[in-house]
């Protein structure tokens, strides 16, 4: 009897293992997987992967196990059946009628979900109670539905992991959690990017076929229900298997590899999703290597001319109250530009502008998300473990680029073509004194084209000119931070603007259309009175992809940046290694600003500047200096690589990579500098010392 009852689990489990194996093989040979695998490494990856899958399926089958445990005919006997039905009705009325019931206190849609679940439970329980002759048929229908849900979820998860890997070169992480939170933008993005209807029809069709197969093989198990003793044996066995699986995952999920692709492919996406969901912010002092706090602060602050967190920045020249327009460009990798060796002519305007600007040719983004780029340009501090500060609760009243401009009498705004509630941007920028101009400020006639991420960049460019004209009339200088949106999947934009159709949905089209929109912006700006008194800072928020052979592939963090001001900034190239957090302190230096600073980025044009860069994911924190990349990770793991120049088509300063082999003998001075920078930043944030 008991062995017969595990047949549904075996069939579903085998199906899950087959699907997981297929998706792993797809990842192994996916173009984004740039690493090579030897035969034994492939065997290792697949073996660990299968073990992970067995553990995960065992835990995920808890709902099916509960379904079988609660199968019974005796509960419909008098008086138990009527009592149970009465209790279910009372619970339904409690949720429906009582305003502050326990479900509504959780917020969101919990109450509605509970109401729907109890309502369905009442319906089917009532049918089986009052129609005993149809009990087998009703039970079969419910069993079929459960099998179908399991089958569809298995397939849907595999498809989701494929698309996520296709985009990021990773299994689920913080971004996947965001996808659940910002459902409007994300579902809209999926609808616009992929053939959703055929895709879902295919998923349901395959799920239906698998369900029919398993149902036909196992439906007889519902004819002879287990007795109480057998249920206890089944329950005990299942609890033991779940305990073993949880214990096993605590080991297999910590297996590391020098090849980040191997780690991702052998992993199971569901534990990674759960980990990301429960670790919005990583406590540096719990998970990362640390040294004495005073020593860490002394080490980190020694690079500044005044070794203190709060420093007085002074200039011998008069301050220049020029307008400043900071344009963060969505996902503009350096290698999209001709200046970095691209031959597709995707950015003709930006390349022409670079020739007239101060161009930073060796600059690295701090992260791989828009919120990380905004954080770096606004707070000018190294990235910290976990989610961006923009997404955290304690994100207000910080010392920001905006607060410096406001102290000088500037009008400060954040401009965004989408809805700024996305990624918590509205909460962050308004909480730090910025005015907001976003999609809510557009009249219908001002929008020529929009997708789920927002209005087309050319529409935002026109709106930006309107805003700046109004600001200029007030007599106050202005600082506007504009975040573009068009270079983002689904890469749709108005037709007829560039030589790539707007419905081609290609990354190249998104880049080229953004370049077109920026050209239009500057053409309009040149006609305005405020133009010649304005400094334009153009920089990417992050690269188009962060996938690589190692934890932090440097070439996937390299971004273009330039400062342009006609008649003020002389064309030049700055080739020293620098970070995204150094850009705005450098701009303040160009304007000869005198201010009290808490920025941890530096003016790169000052003699005391030390070339370095910070690059990070949500858990790997990297520090680049003196031809070394040092990475610290949970739990107190330290890796160090040798940064090397590799010959190629490009000039050496545009061709920086690093050796894939981990250095066995660490440069301890650089390890200490890495720990000092990240530990100090985390400590100051935790204690609100970076507030204004």
XYZ file of C-alpha atoms in Angstrom:
692
model
C 0.000 0.000 0.000
C 2.642 2.534 1.087
C 4.916 1.832 -1.888
C 1.937 2.360 -4.192
C 1.229 5.763 -2.625
C 4.654 7.132 -3.586
C 4.086 6.542 -7.330
C 2.789 10.127 -7.964
C 5.895 11.506 -6.247
C 8.169 9.271 -8.321
C 6.581 10.242 -11.635
C 6.575 13.971 -10.849
C 10.097 13.728 -9.431
C 11.453 12.004 -12.546
C 9.766 14.630 -14.717
C 11.309 17.419 -12.615
C 14.785 15.866 -12.827
C 14.526 15.495 -16.606
C 13.422 19.117 -17.050
C 16.200 20.334 -14.729
C 18.801 18.274 -16.586
C 17.671 19.702 -19.921
C 17.888 23.282 -18.638
C 21.392 22.623 -17.254
C 22.556 21.281 -20.605
C 21.066 24.349 -22.285
C 22.995 26.589 -19.873
C 26.222 24.679 -20.521
C 26.032 25.394 -24.248
C 24.363 28.815 -24.050
C 26.311 31.606 -25.837
C 26.369 33.663 -22.631
C 28.328 30.857 -20.921
C 31.807 31.943 -21.961
C 33.603 29.437 -19.749
C 34.843 26.105 -21.058
C 34.213 22.838 -19.206
C 36.250 19.674 -19.171
C 34.581 16.247 -19.130
C 35.050 15.673 -15.397
C 33.891 19.199 -14.580
C 30.701 18.596 -16.573
C 30.142 15.360 -14.627
C 30.692 17.253 -11.354
C 28.298 20.061 -12.319
C 25.569 17.641 -13.418
C 26.013 15.376 -10.388
C 25.780 18.195 -7.849
C 22.891 19.593 -9.863
C 20.927 16.336 -9.678
C 21.503 16.111 -5.918
C 20.265 19.702 -5.514
C 17.197 18.913 -7.623
C 16.306 15.827 -5.567
C 16.519 17.842 -2.349
C 14.462 20.714 -3.768
C 11.746 18.447 -5.202
C 11.430 16.612 -1.896
C 10.788 19.902 -0.100
C 8.508 21.231 -2.857
C 6.345 18.088 -2.777
C 5.055 19.018 0.677
C 1.749 20.209 -0.799
C 1.195 16.937 -2.614
C 2.033 15.047 0.574
C -0.471 17.099 2.556
C -3.113 16.400 -0.084
C -2.660 12.632 0.328
C -2.536 12.842 4.122
C -5.912 14.591 4.259
C -7.641 12.170 1.881
C -10.375 10.433 3.883
C -13.951 9.220 3.625
C -14.616 9.199 7.362
C -14.525 12.995 7.655
C -17.764 13.153 5.618
C -19.618 10.916 8.092
C -22.174 12.438 10.466
C -21.690 14.613 12.405
C -18.043 15.368 11.411
C -18.786 16.415 7.845
C -21.388 19.010 8.820
C -19.200 20.362 11.629
C -16.208 20.765 9.297
C -18.366 22.459 6.659
C -19.762 24.813 9.317
C -16.258 25.743 10.494
C -15.177 26.460 6.919
C -18.220 28.717 6.383
C -17.516 30.590 9.623
C -13.876 31.176 8.553
C -15.109 32.430 5.167
C -17.530 34.870 6.835
C -14.807 35.980 9.278
C -12.506 36.957 6.397
C -15.335 38.502 4.398
C -17.077 40.511 7.126
C -14.581 41.389 9.893
C -12.660 44.557 8.782
C -9.453 43.985 10.768
C -9.173 40.215 10.545
C -5.792 38.563 10.897
C -5.393 38.093 7.139
C -5.969 41.771 6.334
C -3.377 42.756 8.906
C -0.702 41.236 6.667
C -1.624 43.682 3.897
C -1.412 43.073 0.146
C -3.706 40.430 -1.325
C -3.397 37.888 1.509
C -7.038 38.298 2.547
C -8.329 37.866 -1.028
C -6.176 34.770 -1.556
C -7.382 33.256 1.734
C -11.005 34.053 0.834
C -10.671 32.375 -2.571
C -8.973 29.309 -1.062
C -11.599 28.830 1.665
C -14.386 29.448 -0.858
C -13.101 26.693 -3.145
C -12.615 24.414 -0.147
C -16.270 24.974 0.863
C -17.458 24.280 -2.695
C -15.631 20.976 -3.131
C -16.136 19.815 0.453
C -19.861 20.502 0.134
C -20.095 18.595 -3.146
C -18.341 15.561 -1.675
C -20.431 15.766 1.501
C -23.846 15.949 -0.180
C -23.034 13.886 -3.303
C -21.325 10.755 -1.916
C -21.990 8.887 -5.156
C -19.829 11.391 -7.063
C -17.064 11.450 -4.478
C -14.591 9.398 -6.552
C -15.143 11.550 -9.672
C -14.748 14.811 -7.707
C -11.616 13.484 -6.014
C -10.201 12.503 -9.416
C -10.841 16.007 -10.747
C -9.057 17.570 -7.772
C -6.160 15.133 -8.119
C -5.872 15.937 -11.823
C -5.811 19.678 -11.046
C -3.042 19.210 -8.471
C -0.936 17.154 -10.901
C -1.530 19.770 -13.598
C -0.436 22.608 -11.305
C 2.754 20.756 -10.368
C 3.530 19.971 -14.022
C 2.902 23.529 -15.209
C 4.928 25.052 -12.357
C 7.866 22.753 -13.143
C 7.822 23.769 -16.805
C 7.145 27.433 -16.070
C 10.040 27.589 -13.597
C 12.396 26.057 -16.177
C 11.309 28.558 -18.833
C 11.640 31.436 -16.337
C 15.130 30.329 -15.349
C 16.094 30.142 -19.020
C 14.950 33.692 -19.749
C 16.576 34.970 -16.554
C 19.866 33.263 -17.455
C 19.563 34.551 -21.009
C 19.354 38.094 -19.611
C 21.813 38.005 -16.712
C 23.927 34.846 -17.016
C 22.686 33.866 -13.549
C 20.050 31.831 -11.778
C 17.520 33.724 -9.660
C 18.814 36.528 -7.430
C 17.630 39.898 -6.044
C 16.429 40.906 -9.495
C 14.020 37.969 -9.604
C 12.652 39.054 -6.219
C 12.116 42.548 -7.632
C 10.234 40.961 -10.511
C 7.660 39.718 -7.994
C 7.383 43.106 -6.296
C 7.125 45.316 -9.384
C 4.657 43.120 -11.241
C 3.222 45.864 -13.457
C 6.555 46.793 -15.065
C 7.877 43.268 -15.126
C 4.784 41.560 -16.526
C 4.481 44.396 -19.034
C 8.131 43.940 -19.995
C 7.608 40.213 -20.526
C 4.444 40.835 -22.551
C 6.291 43.283 -24.802
C 9.546 41.321 -25.067
C 8.417 37.756 -25.727
C 5.646 35.898 -27.605
C 3.746 35.337 -24.369
C 0.541 33.782 -25.735
C 2.248 31.027 -27.790
C 4.701 30.499 -24.926
C 2.004 29.997 -22.302
C -0.102 27.872 -24.636
C 2.938 25.636 -25.177
C 3.588 25.417 -21.431
C -0.040 24.483 -20.744
C -0.094 21.970 -23.614
C 3.039 20.175 -22.401
C 1.799 20.371 -18.803
C -1.528 18.868 -19.845
C 0.182 16.008 -21.699
C 2.422 15.198 -18.719
C -0.560 15.419 -16.355
C -2.602 12.960 -18.451
C 0.315 10.533 -18.470
C 0.915 10.660 -14.700
C -2.827 10.658 -13.947
C -3.427 7.498 -15.992
C -0.512 5.766 -14.257
C -1.519 6.720 -10.708
C -5.295 7.412 -10.468
C -6.005 3.966 -9.002
C -4.167 5.107 -5.855
C -7.273 7.136 -4.935
C -9.543 4.081 -4.835
C -7.967 2.571 -1.727
C -7.178 5.333 0.765
C -4.524 4.805 3.491
C -5.661 4.199 7.057
C -4.498 6.248 10.057
C -1.470 4.010 10.766
C -0.309 4.168 7.153
C -0.736 7.943 7.178
C 1.514 8.255 10.223
C 4.149 6.105 8.508
C 3.905 8.268 5.377
C 4.064 11.459 7.453
C 7.094 10.282 9.443
C 8.919 9.200 6.287
C 8.191 12.495 4.581
C 9.346 14.581 7.577
C 12.593 12.583 7.629
C 13.163 13.113 3.891
C 12.480 16.860 4.166
C 14.893 17.129 7.106
C 17.600 15.292 5.131
C 16.951 17.550 2.126
C 17.190 20.761 4.160
C 20.380 19.499 5.800
C 21.802 18.454 2.423
C 21.033 21.813 0.799
C 22.876 23.573 3.603
C 26.009 21.887 2.217
C 25.426 21.677 -1.538
C 24.435 25.344 -1.819
C 27.796 26.342 -0.339
C 29.919 24.414 -2.835
C 32.070 26.974 -4.632
C 34.027 26.911 -7.861
C 36.581 29.252 -9.486
C 34.201 29.245 -12.453
C 31.084 31.245 -11.617
C 29.182 29.622 -14.483
C 29.791 26.199 -12.932
C 28.338 27.450 -9.639
C 25.258 28.846 -11.357
C 24.610 25.798 -13.549
C 24.961 23.231 -10.765
C 22.744 25.308 -8.463
C 18.985 25.069 -8.256
C 17.180 28.356 -8.829
C 14.565 27.970 -6.071
C 16.976 27.959 -3.080
C 18.770 30.935 -4.656
C 15.450 32.749 -4.989
C 14.574 32.004 -1.362
C 17.986 33.209 -0.199
C 17.649 36.463 -2.154
C 14.118 36.979 -0.829
C 15.266 36.661 2.790
C 18.537 38.623 2.437
C 17.656 42.113 1.230
C 20.564 43.529 3.189
C 23.609 41.498 4.200
C 25.155 42.354 7.541
C 28.770 43.047 6.627
C 29.986 42.318 10.135
C 28.301 38.910 10.191
C 29.270 37.622 6.748
C 32.467 39.363 5.618
C 36.098 39.472 6.733
C 36.822 42.364 9.085
C 39.614 44.066 10.954
C 39.703 46.490 13.890
C 37.195 49.273 13.089
C 39.520 52.170 13.937
C 42.265 50.641 11.827
C 39.826 50.104 8.948
C 38.757 53.764 9.050
C 42.351 54.946 9.299
C 43.357 52.813 6.291
C 40.427 53.969 4.164
C 40.623 57.667 5.007
C 44.393 57.829 4.498
C 43.819 58.190 0.746
C 42.194 61.602 1.247
C 44.211 64.814 1.676
C 42.342 65.348 4.946
C 42.052 61.896 6.584
C 38.582 62.364 8.062
C 35.070 61.323 7.095
C 33.862 64.951 7.072
C 36.283 67.045 5.029
C 36.362 70.656 3.870
C 36.840 70.856 0.104
C 38.238 74.230 -0.936
C 39.315 75.804 -4.193
C 41.665 78.686 -4.913
C 39.497 79.690 -7.885
C 36.075 81.408 -7.746
C 33.070 79.113 -7.686
C 31.228 78.667 -10.977
C 27.451 78.500 -10.642
C 26.922 76.684 -13.916
C 23.851 74.521 -14.520
C 24.581 70.801 -14.405
C 22.692 68.111 -16.316
C 23.618 64.562 -15.319
C 22.368 61.982 -17.838
C 22.453 58.350 -16.679
C 22.073 56.116 -19.718
C 20.407 52.753 -19.224
C 22.694 49.724 -19.841
C 25.283 51.484 -22.041
C 28.321 49.201 -22.011
C 31.557 50.874 -23.053
C 31.972 48.455 -25.934
C 28.863 49.840 -27.675
C 30.872 52.957 -28.553
C 33.325 53.337 -31.400
C 35.768 54.904 -28.934
C 36.061 51.475 -27.330
C 36.421 49.558 -30.579
C 32.833 48.958 -31.716
C 32.474 49.033 -35.517
C 28.659 48.919 -35.793
C 28.239 52.734 -35.495
C 25.598 52.399 -32.804
C 26.473 55.653 -31.033
C 27.513 58.184 -33.706
C 26.340 61.159 -31.652
C 27.910 60.072 -28.364
C 31.174 59.294 -30.166
C 31.177 62.756 -31.741
C 30.391 64.317 -28.347
C 33.223 62.348 -26.724
C 35.682 64.036 -29.101
C 34.611 67.400 -27.654
C 34.519 66.319 -24.011
C 36.613 65.278 -21.082
C 36.279 61.538 -21.563
C 36.981 59.031 -18.801
C 38.247 55.998 -20.677
C 38.980 53.635 -17.796
C 35.904 53.930 -15.601
C 33.965 51.110 -13.943
C 30.374 50.892 -12.723
C 29.917 49.859 -9.111
C 27.199 47.310 -9.894
C 24.944 45.644 -12.448
C 21.613 47.330 -11.665
C 20.196 50.786 -12.346
C 19.728 51.442 -8.627
C 23.429 50.747 -8.067
C 24.365 53.297 -10.724
C 21.999 55.885 -9.263
C 23.391 55.169 -5.804
C 26.988 55.634 -6.992
C 26.242 58.934 -8.753
C 24.065 60.302 -5.939
C 25.815 59.119 -2.761
C 29.332 58.705 -4.206
C 30.170 55.788 -1.886
C 31.337 52.223 -2.549
C 28.559 49.631 -2.965
C 27.536 47.695 0.116
C 26.448 44.081 0.523
C 22.840 43.239 -0.231
C 20.360 45.486 -1.962
C 21.143 49.053 -3.034
C 20.630 51.765 -0.404
C 17.944 53.184 -2.698
C 15.833 50.081 -1.959
C 16.333 50.143 1.817
C 14.154 51.725 4.477
C 16.948 53.877 5.892
C 17.563 55.724 2.614
C 16.644 59.331 3.435
C 18.514 62.466 4.537
C 21.792 61.186 3.120
C 24.681 63.380 2.041
C 24.141 63.497 -1.733
C 25.193 65.306 -4.875
C 21.766 66.945 -4.717
C 22.374 68.248 -1.181
C 25.629 69.879 -2.294
C 23.866 71.615 -5.192
C 20.987 72.684 -2.927
C 23.469 74.245 -0.498
C 24.638 76.388 -3.433
C 21.104 77.574 -4.224
C 20.415 75.166 -7.099
C 17.030 73.831 -8.154
C 17.479 70.020 -7.873
C 15.366 67.476 -9.761
C 15.325 63.823 -10.818
C 13.869 63.183 -14.287
C 12.624 59.741 -15.316
C 10.437 58.644 -18.231
C 8.748 55.868 -16.262
C 6.871 55.823 -12.973
C 9.423 56.705 -10.326
C 7.860 54.458 -7.684
C 9.644 51.642 -9.534
C 12.763 50.424 -7.708
C 11.873 52.796 -4.844
C 13.369 55.739 -6.757
C 10.606 58.164 -5.798
C 10.957 57.396 -2.098
C 14.736 57.779 -2.253
C 14.969 60.978 -4.282
C 12.118 62.830 -2.581
C 13.508 61.704 0.777
C 16.788 63.374 -0.172
C 15.354 66.690 -1.314
C 14.980 66.136 -5.071
C 11.946 67.227 -7.039
C 10.537 64.489 -9.286
C 9.518 64.732 -12.935
C 8.282 61.380 -14.223
C 5.586 59.830 -16.400
C 2.879 61.247 -14.148
C 3.898 64.722 -15.329
C 3.217 63.982 -19.012
C 0.074 65.027 -20.824
C -1.228 62.468 -23.368
C -0.273 64.705 -26.295
C 3.344 64.836 -25.042
C 3.811 61.091 -25.506
C 4.620 59.934 -29.023
C 5.564 56.414 -27.874
C 5.751 54.495 -24.609
C 6.370 50.972 -23.430
C 6.110 49.432 -19.997
C 9.299 51.165 -18.774
C 8.139 54.642 -19.693
C 7.880 57.240 -22.420
C 10.386 57.146 -25.263
C 13.677 58.921 -24.547
C 12.964 61.574 -27.184
C 9.725 62.475 -25.355
C 11.643 62.717 -22.085
C 14.215 64.896 -23.860
C 11.468 67.359 -24.871
C 10.062 67.341 -21.342
C 13.557 67.924 -19.931
C 13.979 71.012 -22.124
C 10.617 72.338 -20.866
C 11.654 71.767 -17.243
C 15.066 73.401 -17.729
C 13.556 76.407 -19.495
C 11.180 76.918 -16.558
C 14.054 76.559 -14.083
C 16.216 79.021 -16.018
C 13.418 81.646 -15.878
C 13.435 81.435 -12.083
C 16.929 82.891 -12.032
C 18.335 79.954 -10.044
C 20.951 77.576 -11.424
C 19.667 74.011 -11.840
C 20.908 70.471 -11.362
C 18.842 67.854 -13.182
C 19.579 64.131 -13.056
C 17.928 62.426 -16.026
C 17.708 58.615 -16.167
C 16.982 57.241 -19.663
C 14.796 54.134 -20.192
C 14.719 53.142 -23.879
C 17.831 50.941 -23.905
C 16.062 48.223 -21.946
C 14.293 45.082 -22.990
C 11.916 44.980 -24.897
C 13.968 47.631 -26.818
C 10.928 49.142 -28.515
C 10.779 52.740 -29.749
C 9.070 54.845 -32.471
C 9.602 53.750 -36.072
C 11.381 55.930 -38.582
C 13.980 57.363 -36.198
C 16.879 55.039 -36.912
C 17.688 52.363 -39.487
C 16.619 49.534 -37.149
C 12.816 49.043 -36.971
C 11.186 49.918 -33.667
C 9.641 46.446 -33.395
C 12.903 44.569 -34.020
C 13.394 44.341 -30.241
C 17.170 44.301 -30.558
C 19.707 45.579 -28.044
C 21.519 47.349 -30.889
C 18.302 49.182 -31.746
C 17.848 50.276 -28.139
C 21.390 51.670 -28.003
C 21.087 53.436 -31.343
C 17.694 54.947 -30.523
C 18.997 56.284 -27.197
C 21.884 57.882 -29.086
C 19.356 59.400 -31.521
C 17.302 60.807 -28.620
C 20.361 62.364 -26.993
C 21.232 64.026 -30.290
C 17.728 65.516 -30.367
C 18.116 66.694 -26.784
C 21.362 68.523 -27.522
C 19.958 70.018 -30.720
C 17.117 71.505 -28.661
C 19.422 72.508 -25.784
C 21.751 74.473 -28.082
C 18.849 76.786 -28.941
C 18.295 77.727 -25.290
C 19.857 80.706 -23.499
C 21.079 78.520 -20.639
C 23.015 76.113 -22.862
C 26.448 77.766 -22.793
C 26.304 78.071 -19.022
C 25.634 74.350 -18.558
C 27.850 71.363 -17.841
C 26.583 68.030 -19.202
C 27.697 64.794 -17.572
C 26.880 61.697 -19.638
C 27.482 58.287 -18.069
C 26.046 54.758 -18.149
C 24.336 53.352 -15.076
C 25.773 49.880 -15.689
C 26.665 47.507 -18.521
C 24.238 45.581 -20.721
C 25.279 42.281 -19.148
C 27.222 41.221 -16.063
C 27.754 37.581 -17.005
C 31.321 36.332 -17.115
C 33.747 33.552 -16.257
C 34.336 34.778 -12.716
C 32.403 36.465 -9.918
C 33.160 39.993 -11.135
C 34.190 40.063 -14.822
C 35.780 43.503 -15.183
C 34.938 43.888 -18.850
C 31.238 43.660 -17.895
C 31.570 46.666 -15.573
C 33.365 49.067 -17.915
C 31.188 52.037 -18.830
C 31.655 55.237 -20.844
C 31.533 58.658 -19.193
C 32.203 62.178 -20.347
C 31.856 65.781 -19.199
C 30.900 68.262 -21.914
C 30.530 72.030 -21.723
C 31.011 74.146 -24.804
C 33.718 76.759 -24.244
C 34.448 75.510 -20.705
C 35.653 71.897 -20.768
C 38.567 71.289 -23.102
C 38.576 67.998 -25.074
C 40.837 65.497 -23.330
C 41.038 61.878 -22.216
C 41.550 60.739 -18.665
C 42.934 57.209 -18.838
C 43.594 56.401 -15.188
C 41.538 53.725 -13.471
C 38.551 55.278 -11.664
C 35.150 54.468 -10.220
C 31.616 55.655 -10.891
C 31.664 57.195 -7.401
C 34.474 59.578 -8.477
C 32.509 61.286 -11.250
C 30.473 63.853 -9.306
C 33.294 64.870 -6.896
C 35.326 65.543 -10.059
C 32.510 67.677 -11.486
C 32.382 69.664 -8.222
C 36.122 70.171 -8.594
C 35.683 71.499 -12.135
C 33.135 73.997 -10.759
C 35.573 75.050 -7.984
C 32.960 74.284 -5.331
C 33.803 74.896 -1.677
C 31.811 72.487 0.467
C 31.946 70.111 3.393
C 32.106 66.606 1.980
C 31.259 63.112 3.155
C 31.752 61.601 -0.295
C 33.975 58.544 -0.459
C 34.696 59.100 -4.135
C 37.472 61.488 -5.125
C 38.173 64.313 -7.560
C 40.327 62.370 -10.017
C 42.034 65.562 -11.248
C 43.611 66.215 -7.839
C 47.214 65.161 -7.203
C 46.279 62.983 -4.222
C 43.911 60.793 -6.284
C 44.767 57.098 -6.162
C 43.561 55.109 -9.222
C 41.130 52.393 -8.094
C 37.641 51.062 -8.732
C 34.862 49.332 -6.807
C 32.773 46.664 -8.548
C 30.192 44.442 -6.894
C 27.192 42.175 -7.102
C 24.730 41.908 -4.242
C 27.179 39.719 -2.320
C 30.618 39.802 -3.998
C 32.484 43.044 -3.209
C 35.450 43.829 -5.455
C 38.308 46.329 -5.257
C 40.595 47.025 -8.219
C 43.964 48.618 -7.614
C 47.619 48.179 -8.590
C 46.846 45.494 -11.204
C 44.932 43.353 -8.727
C 41.274 42.568 -8.225
C 40.457 41.605 -4.643
C 37.030 40.099 -3.917
C 35.490 39.502 -0.513
C 32.376 37.317 -0.219
C 30.216 35.572 2.390
C 31.230 33.807 4.530
C 34.555 35.653 4.999
C 35.929 34.383 1.692
C 38.805 36.301 0.080
C 39.891 35.867 -3.538
C 42.494 37.819 -5.433
C 43.255 37.986 -9.144
C 46.036 39.524 -11.175
C 44.777 42.161 -13.594
C 46.506 41.904 -16.965
C 46.599 43.747 -20.246
C 45.727 41.518 -23.177
C 46.646 42.350 -26.748
C 43.762 43.038 -29.098
C 42.293 45.429 -31.620
C 41.798 48.153 -29.031
C 44.216 50.503 -27.349
C 45.663 48.979 -24.162
C 43.699 51.297 -21.861
C 40.455 49.893 -23.293
C 41.498 46.262 -22.959
C 41.686 45.396 -19.275
C 40.896 41.860 -18.181
C 42.111 39.693 -15.385
C 43.690 36.314 -15.039
C 41.115 33.612 -14.347
C 43.464 31.890 -11.913
C 43.091 32.875 -8.264
C 46.343 34.073 -6.703
C 47.443 31.698 -3.958
C 49.591 34.318 -2.234
C 47.473 37.388 -1.496
C 48.824 40.900 -1.583
C 47.876 41.531 2.031
C 48.092 45.315 1.746
C 45.394 45.286 -0.963
C 43.298 42.790 1.019
C 43.417 45.156 3.995
C 42.490 48.118 1.760
C 39.528 46.175 0.361
C 38.243 45.199 3.790
C 38.850 48.701 5.131
C 36.836 50.378 2.365
C 33.802 48.100 2.544
C 33.829 47.656 6.324
C 34.091 51.408 6.938
C 31.331 52.237 4.453
C 29.033 49.627 6.023
C 29.790 50.897 9.529
C 29.147 54.546 8.655
C 25.893 53.686 6.916
C 24.726 51.544 9.825
C 25.383 54.403 12.248
C 23.917 57.131 9.995
C 27.282 58.882 9.726
C 26.787 59.421 5.983
C 23.647 61.491 6.594
C 23.744 65.202 5.894
